[in-house]
PDB file of C-alpha atoms in Angstrom:
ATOM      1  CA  UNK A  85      81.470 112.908  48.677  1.00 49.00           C
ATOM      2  CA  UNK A  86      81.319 112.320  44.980  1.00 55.00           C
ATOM      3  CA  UNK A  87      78.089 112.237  43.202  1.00 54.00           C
ATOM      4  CA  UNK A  88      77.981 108.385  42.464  1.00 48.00           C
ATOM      5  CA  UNK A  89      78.798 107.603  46.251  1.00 45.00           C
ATOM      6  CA  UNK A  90      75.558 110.297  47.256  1.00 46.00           C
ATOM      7  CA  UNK A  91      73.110 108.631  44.378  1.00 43.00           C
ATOM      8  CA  UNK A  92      73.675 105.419  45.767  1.00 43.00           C
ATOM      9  CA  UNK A  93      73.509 106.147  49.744  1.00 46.00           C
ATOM     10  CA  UNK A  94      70.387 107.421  48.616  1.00 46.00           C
ATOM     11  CA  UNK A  95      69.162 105.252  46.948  1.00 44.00           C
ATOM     12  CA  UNK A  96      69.757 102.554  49.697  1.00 41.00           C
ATOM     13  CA  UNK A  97      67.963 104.605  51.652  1.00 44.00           C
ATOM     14  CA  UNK A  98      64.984 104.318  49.817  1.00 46.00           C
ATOM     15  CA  UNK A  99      65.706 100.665  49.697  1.00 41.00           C
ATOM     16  CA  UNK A 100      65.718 100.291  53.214  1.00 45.00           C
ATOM     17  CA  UNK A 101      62.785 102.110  53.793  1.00 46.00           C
ATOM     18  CA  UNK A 102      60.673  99.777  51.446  1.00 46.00           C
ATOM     19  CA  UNK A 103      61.548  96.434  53.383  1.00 44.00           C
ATOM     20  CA  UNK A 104      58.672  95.102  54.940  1.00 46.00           C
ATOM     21  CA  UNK A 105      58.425  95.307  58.789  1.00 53.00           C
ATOM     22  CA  UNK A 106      59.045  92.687  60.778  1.00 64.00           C
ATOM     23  CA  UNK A 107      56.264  89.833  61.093  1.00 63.00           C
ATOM     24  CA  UNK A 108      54.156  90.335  64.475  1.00 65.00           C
ATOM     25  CA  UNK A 109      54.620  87.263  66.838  1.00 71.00           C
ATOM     26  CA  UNK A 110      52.312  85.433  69.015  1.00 67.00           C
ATOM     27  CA  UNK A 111      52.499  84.244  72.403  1.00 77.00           C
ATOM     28  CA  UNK A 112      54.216  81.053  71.301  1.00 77.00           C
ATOM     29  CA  UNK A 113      56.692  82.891  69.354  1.00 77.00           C
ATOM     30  CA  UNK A 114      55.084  81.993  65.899  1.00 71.00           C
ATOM     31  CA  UNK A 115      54.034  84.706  63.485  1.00 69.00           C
ATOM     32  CA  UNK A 116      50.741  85.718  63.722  1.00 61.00           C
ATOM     33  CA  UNK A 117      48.970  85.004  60.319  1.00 63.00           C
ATOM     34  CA  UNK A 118      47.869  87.406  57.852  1.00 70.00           C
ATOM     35  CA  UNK A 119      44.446  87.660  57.213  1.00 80.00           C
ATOM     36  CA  UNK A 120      44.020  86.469  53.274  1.00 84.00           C
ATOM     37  CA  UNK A 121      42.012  89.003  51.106  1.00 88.00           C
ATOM     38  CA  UNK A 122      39.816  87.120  48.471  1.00 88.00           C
ATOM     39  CA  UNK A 123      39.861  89.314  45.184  1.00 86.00           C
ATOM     40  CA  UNK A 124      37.827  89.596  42.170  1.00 88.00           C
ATOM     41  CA  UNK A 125      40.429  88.082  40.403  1.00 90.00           C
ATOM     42  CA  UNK A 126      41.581  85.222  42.989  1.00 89.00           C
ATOM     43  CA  UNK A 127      38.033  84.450  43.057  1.00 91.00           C
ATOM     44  CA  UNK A 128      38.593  82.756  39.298  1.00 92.00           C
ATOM     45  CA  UNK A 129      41.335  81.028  40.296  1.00 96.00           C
ATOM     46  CA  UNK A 130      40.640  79.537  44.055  1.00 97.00           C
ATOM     47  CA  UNK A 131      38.470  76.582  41.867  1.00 97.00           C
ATOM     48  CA  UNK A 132      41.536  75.557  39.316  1.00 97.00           C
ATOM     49  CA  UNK A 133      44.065  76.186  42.048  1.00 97.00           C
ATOM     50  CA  UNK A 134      42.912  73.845  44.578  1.00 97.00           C
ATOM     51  CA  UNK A 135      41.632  71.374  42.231  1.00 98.00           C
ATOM     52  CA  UNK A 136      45.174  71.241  40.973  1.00 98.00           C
ATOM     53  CA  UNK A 137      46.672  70.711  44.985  1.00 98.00           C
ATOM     54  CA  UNK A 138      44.046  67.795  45.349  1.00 98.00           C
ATOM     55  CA  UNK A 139      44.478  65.949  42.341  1.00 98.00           C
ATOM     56  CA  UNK A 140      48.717  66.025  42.543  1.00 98.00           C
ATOM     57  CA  UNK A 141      47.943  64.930  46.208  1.00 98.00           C
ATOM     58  CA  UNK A 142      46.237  62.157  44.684  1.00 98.00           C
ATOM     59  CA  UNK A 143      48.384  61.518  41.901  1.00 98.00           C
ATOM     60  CA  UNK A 144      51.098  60.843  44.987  1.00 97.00           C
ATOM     61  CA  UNK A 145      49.224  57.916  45.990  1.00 97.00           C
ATOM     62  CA  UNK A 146      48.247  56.840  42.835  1.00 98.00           C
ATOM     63  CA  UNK A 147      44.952  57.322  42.893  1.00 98.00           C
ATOM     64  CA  UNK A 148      42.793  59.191  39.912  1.00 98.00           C
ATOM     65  CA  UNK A 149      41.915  62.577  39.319  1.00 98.00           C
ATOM     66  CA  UNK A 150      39.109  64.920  40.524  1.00 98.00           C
ATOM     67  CA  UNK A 151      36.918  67.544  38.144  1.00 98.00           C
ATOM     68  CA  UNK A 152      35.330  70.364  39.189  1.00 98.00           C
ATOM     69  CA  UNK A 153      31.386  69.749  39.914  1.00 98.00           C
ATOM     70  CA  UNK A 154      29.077  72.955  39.049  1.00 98.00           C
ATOM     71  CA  UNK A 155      26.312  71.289  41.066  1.00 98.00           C
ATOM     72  CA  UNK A 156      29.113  70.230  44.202  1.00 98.00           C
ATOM     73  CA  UNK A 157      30.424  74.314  43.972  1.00 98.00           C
ATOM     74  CA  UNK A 158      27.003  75.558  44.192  1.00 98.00           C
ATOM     75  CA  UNK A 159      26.193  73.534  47.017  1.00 98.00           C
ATOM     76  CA  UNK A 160      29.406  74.274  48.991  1.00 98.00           C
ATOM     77  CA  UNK A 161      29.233  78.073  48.564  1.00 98.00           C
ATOM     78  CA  UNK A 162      25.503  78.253  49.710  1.00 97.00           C
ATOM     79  CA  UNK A 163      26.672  76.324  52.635  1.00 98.00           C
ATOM     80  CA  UNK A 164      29.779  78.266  53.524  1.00 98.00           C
ATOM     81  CA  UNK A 165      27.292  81.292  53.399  1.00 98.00           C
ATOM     82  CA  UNK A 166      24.948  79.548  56.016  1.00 97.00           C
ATOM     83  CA  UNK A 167      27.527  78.657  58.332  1.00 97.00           C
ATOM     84  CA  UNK A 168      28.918  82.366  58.131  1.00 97.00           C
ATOM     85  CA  UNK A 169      25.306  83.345  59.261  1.00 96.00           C
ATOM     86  CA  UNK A 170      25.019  80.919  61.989  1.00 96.00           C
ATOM     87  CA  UNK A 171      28.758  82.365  62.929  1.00 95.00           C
ATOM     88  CA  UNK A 172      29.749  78.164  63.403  1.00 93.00           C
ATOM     89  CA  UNK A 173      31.286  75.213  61.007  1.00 94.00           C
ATOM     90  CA  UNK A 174      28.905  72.957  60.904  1.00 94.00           C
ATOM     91  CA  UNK A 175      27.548  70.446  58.826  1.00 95.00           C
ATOM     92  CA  UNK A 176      24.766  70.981  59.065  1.00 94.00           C
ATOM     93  CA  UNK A 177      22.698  73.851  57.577  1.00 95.00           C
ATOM     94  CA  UNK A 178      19.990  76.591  59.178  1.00 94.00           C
ATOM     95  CA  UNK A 179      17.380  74.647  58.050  1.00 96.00           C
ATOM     96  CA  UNK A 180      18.425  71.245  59.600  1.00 95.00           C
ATOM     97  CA  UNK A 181      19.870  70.776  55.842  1.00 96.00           C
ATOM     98  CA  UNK A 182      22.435  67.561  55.482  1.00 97.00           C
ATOM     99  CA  UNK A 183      25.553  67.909  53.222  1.00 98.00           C
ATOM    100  CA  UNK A 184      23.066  65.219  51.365  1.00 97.00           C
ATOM    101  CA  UNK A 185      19.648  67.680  51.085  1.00 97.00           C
ATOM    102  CA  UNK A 186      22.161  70.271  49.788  1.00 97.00           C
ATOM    103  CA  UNK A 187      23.878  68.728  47.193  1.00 98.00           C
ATOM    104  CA  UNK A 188      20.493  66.937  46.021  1.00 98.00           C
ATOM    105  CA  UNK A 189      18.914  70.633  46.029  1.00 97.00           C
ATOM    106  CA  UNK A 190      21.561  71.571  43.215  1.00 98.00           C
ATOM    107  CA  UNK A 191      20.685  68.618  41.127  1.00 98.00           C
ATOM    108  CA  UNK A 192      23.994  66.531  42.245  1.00 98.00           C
ATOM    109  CA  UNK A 193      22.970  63.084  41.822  1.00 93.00           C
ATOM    110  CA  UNK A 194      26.238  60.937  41.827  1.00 96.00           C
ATOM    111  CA  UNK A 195      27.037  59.556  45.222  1.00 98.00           C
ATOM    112  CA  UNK A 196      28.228  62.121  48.010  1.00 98.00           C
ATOM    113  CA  UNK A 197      31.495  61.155  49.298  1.00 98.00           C
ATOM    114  CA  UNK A 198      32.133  63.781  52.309  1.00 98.00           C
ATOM    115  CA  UNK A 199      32.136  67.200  52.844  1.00 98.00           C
ATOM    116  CA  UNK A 200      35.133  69.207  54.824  1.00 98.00           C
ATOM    117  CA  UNK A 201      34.716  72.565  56.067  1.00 98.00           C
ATOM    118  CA  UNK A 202      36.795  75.313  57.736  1.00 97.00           C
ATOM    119  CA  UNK A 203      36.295  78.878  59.717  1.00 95.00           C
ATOM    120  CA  UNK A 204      39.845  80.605  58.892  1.00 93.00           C
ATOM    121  CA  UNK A 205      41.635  83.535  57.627  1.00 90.00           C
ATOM    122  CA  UNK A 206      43.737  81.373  55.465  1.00 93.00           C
ATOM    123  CA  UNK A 207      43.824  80.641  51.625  1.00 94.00           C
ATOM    124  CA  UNK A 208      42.258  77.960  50.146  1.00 95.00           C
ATOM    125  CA  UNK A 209      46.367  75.983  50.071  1.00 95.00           C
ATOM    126  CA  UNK A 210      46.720  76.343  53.662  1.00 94.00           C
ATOM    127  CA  UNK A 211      43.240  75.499  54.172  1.00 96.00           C
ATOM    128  CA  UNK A 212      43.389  72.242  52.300  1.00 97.00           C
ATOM    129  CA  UNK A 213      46.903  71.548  54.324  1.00 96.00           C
ATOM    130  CA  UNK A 214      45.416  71.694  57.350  1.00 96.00           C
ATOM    131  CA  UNK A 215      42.571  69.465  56.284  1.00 98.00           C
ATOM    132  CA  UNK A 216      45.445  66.988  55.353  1.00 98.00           C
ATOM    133  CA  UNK A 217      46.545  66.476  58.556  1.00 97.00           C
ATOM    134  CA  UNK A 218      42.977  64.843  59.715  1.00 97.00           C
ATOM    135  CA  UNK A 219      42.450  61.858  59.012  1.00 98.00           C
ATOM    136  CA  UNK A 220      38.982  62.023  58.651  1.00 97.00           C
ATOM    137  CA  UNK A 221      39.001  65.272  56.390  1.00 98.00           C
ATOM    138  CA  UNK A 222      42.342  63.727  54.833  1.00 98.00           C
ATOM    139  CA  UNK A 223      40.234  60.623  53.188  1.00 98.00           C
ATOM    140  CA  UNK A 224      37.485  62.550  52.134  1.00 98.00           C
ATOM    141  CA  UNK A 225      39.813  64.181  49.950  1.00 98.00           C
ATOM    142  CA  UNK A 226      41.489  61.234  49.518  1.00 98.00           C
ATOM    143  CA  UNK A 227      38.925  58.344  48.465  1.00 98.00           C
ATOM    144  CA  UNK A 228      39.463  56.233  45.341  1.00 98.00           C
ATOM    145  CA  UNK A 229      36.068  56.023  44.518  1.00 98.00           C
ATOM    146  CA  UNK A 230      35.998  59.990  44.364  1.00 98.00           C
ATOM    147  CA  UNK A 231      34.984  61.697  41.305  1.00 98.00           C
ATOM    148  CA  UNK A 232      34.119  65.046  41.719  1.00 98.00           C
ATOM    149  CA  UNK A 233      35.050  67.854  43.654  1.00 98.00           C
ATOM    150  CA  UNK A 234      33.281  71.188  44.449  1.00 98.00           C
ATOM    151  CA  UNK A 235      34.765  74.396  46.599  1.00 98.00           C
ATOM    152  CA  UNK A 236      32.807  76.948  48.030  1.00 98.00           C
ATOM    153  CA  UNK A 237      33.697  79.787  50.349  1.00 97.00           C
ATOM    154  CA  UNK A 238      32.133  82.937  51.819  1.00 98.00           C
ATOM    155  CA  UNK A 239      34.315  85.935  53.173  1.00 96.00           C
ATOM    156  CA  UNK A 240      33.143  88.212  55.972  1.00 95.00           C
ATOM    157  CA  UNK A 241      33.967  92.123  55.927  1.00 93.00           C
ATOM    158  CA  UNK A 242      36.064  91.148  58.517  1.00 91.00           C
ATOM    159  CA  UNK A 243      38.052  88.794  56.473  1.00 93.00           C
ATOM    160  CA  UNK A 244      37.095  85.298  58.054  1.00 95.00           C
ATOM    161  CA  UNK A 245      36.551  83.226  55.555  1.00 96.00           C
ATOM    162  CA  UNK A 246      34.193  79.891  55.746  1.00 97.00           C
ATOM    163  CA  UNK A 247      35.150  77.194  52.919  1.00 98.00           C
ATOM    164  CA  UNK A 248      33.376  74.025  52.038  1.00 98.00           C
ATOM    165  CA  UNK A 249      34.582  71.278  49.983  1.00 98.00           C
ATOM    166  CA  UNK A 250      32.209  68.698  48.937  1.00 98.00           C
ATOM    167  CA  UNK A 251      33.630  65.669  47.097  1.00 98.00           C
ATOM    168  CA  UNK A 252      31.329  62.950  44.842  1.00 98.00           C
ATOM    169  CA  UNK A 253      31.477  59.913  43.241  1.00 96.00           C
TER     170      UNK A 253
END
């Protein structure tokens, strides 16, 4: 065996030692899904990213675009922090709290168009897919008189993740 012919066998077996094992499958056959890890860095982004989904969404039906609400995103992630400590997706908060009180508590005082929520392991993209395919969640995110927009989310140790979305007017 020449030398070329050994360097390469090797280093397809190094290759083929990197690939990435096979997906683990459900009961239904499906993959099971990977629990998404929310980093320091993905935390910057999650805002602009999904703000970017909703409003080409939009754009597809002609209808204007959404900007990110500091008052909406404070509201959401104080919410998504309640639910995770009542362990259910709610609307409504410990304290008998309406999407409404909330939003009003952070000094929002345009008009409150909805609020969607979500107990997953998914990213903020599949999130906001699923909440597509509602119609009820689907026109919250979808209403021409909307305005604003404001994502929260809170991530358990064990990776669950609770998201809120609150859109205004």
């Amino acid at each position: 065996m020449t030398r070329t012919t050994f360097v390469a066998m090797a280093a397809l077996l190094a290759l083929a030692a990197c690939a990435a094992p096979p997906p683990q499958l459900g009961p239904d056959g499906q993959p099971l899904p990977v629990a998404y890890q929310i980093t320091a860095r993905e935390q910057a982004e999650i805002p602009n990213r999904l703000l970017a989904q909703v409003n080409s969404l939009r754009a597809g039906s002609a209808l204007g675009p959404l900007v990110l609400s500091p008052q909406l995103m404070a509201a959401a992630t104080a919410h998504s922090r309640d639910m995770a400590a009542q362990n259910r997706a709610w609307h409504f908060g410990s304290d008998g709290s309406s999407p409404l009180d909330r939003v009003g508590r952070q000094g929002y005082y345009g008009r409150l168009i909805g609020e969607n929520i979500s107990e997953t392991y998914e990213n903020e993209i599949s999130t906001l897919a699923a909440w597509m395919q509602v119609r009820d969640t689907r026109d919250v995110i979808m209403d021409p008189n909307a305005r604003e927009l404001g994502i929260g989310w809170y991530q358990e140790p064990t990776s669950k993740i609770w998201w809120t979305l609150l859109v205004g007017g």
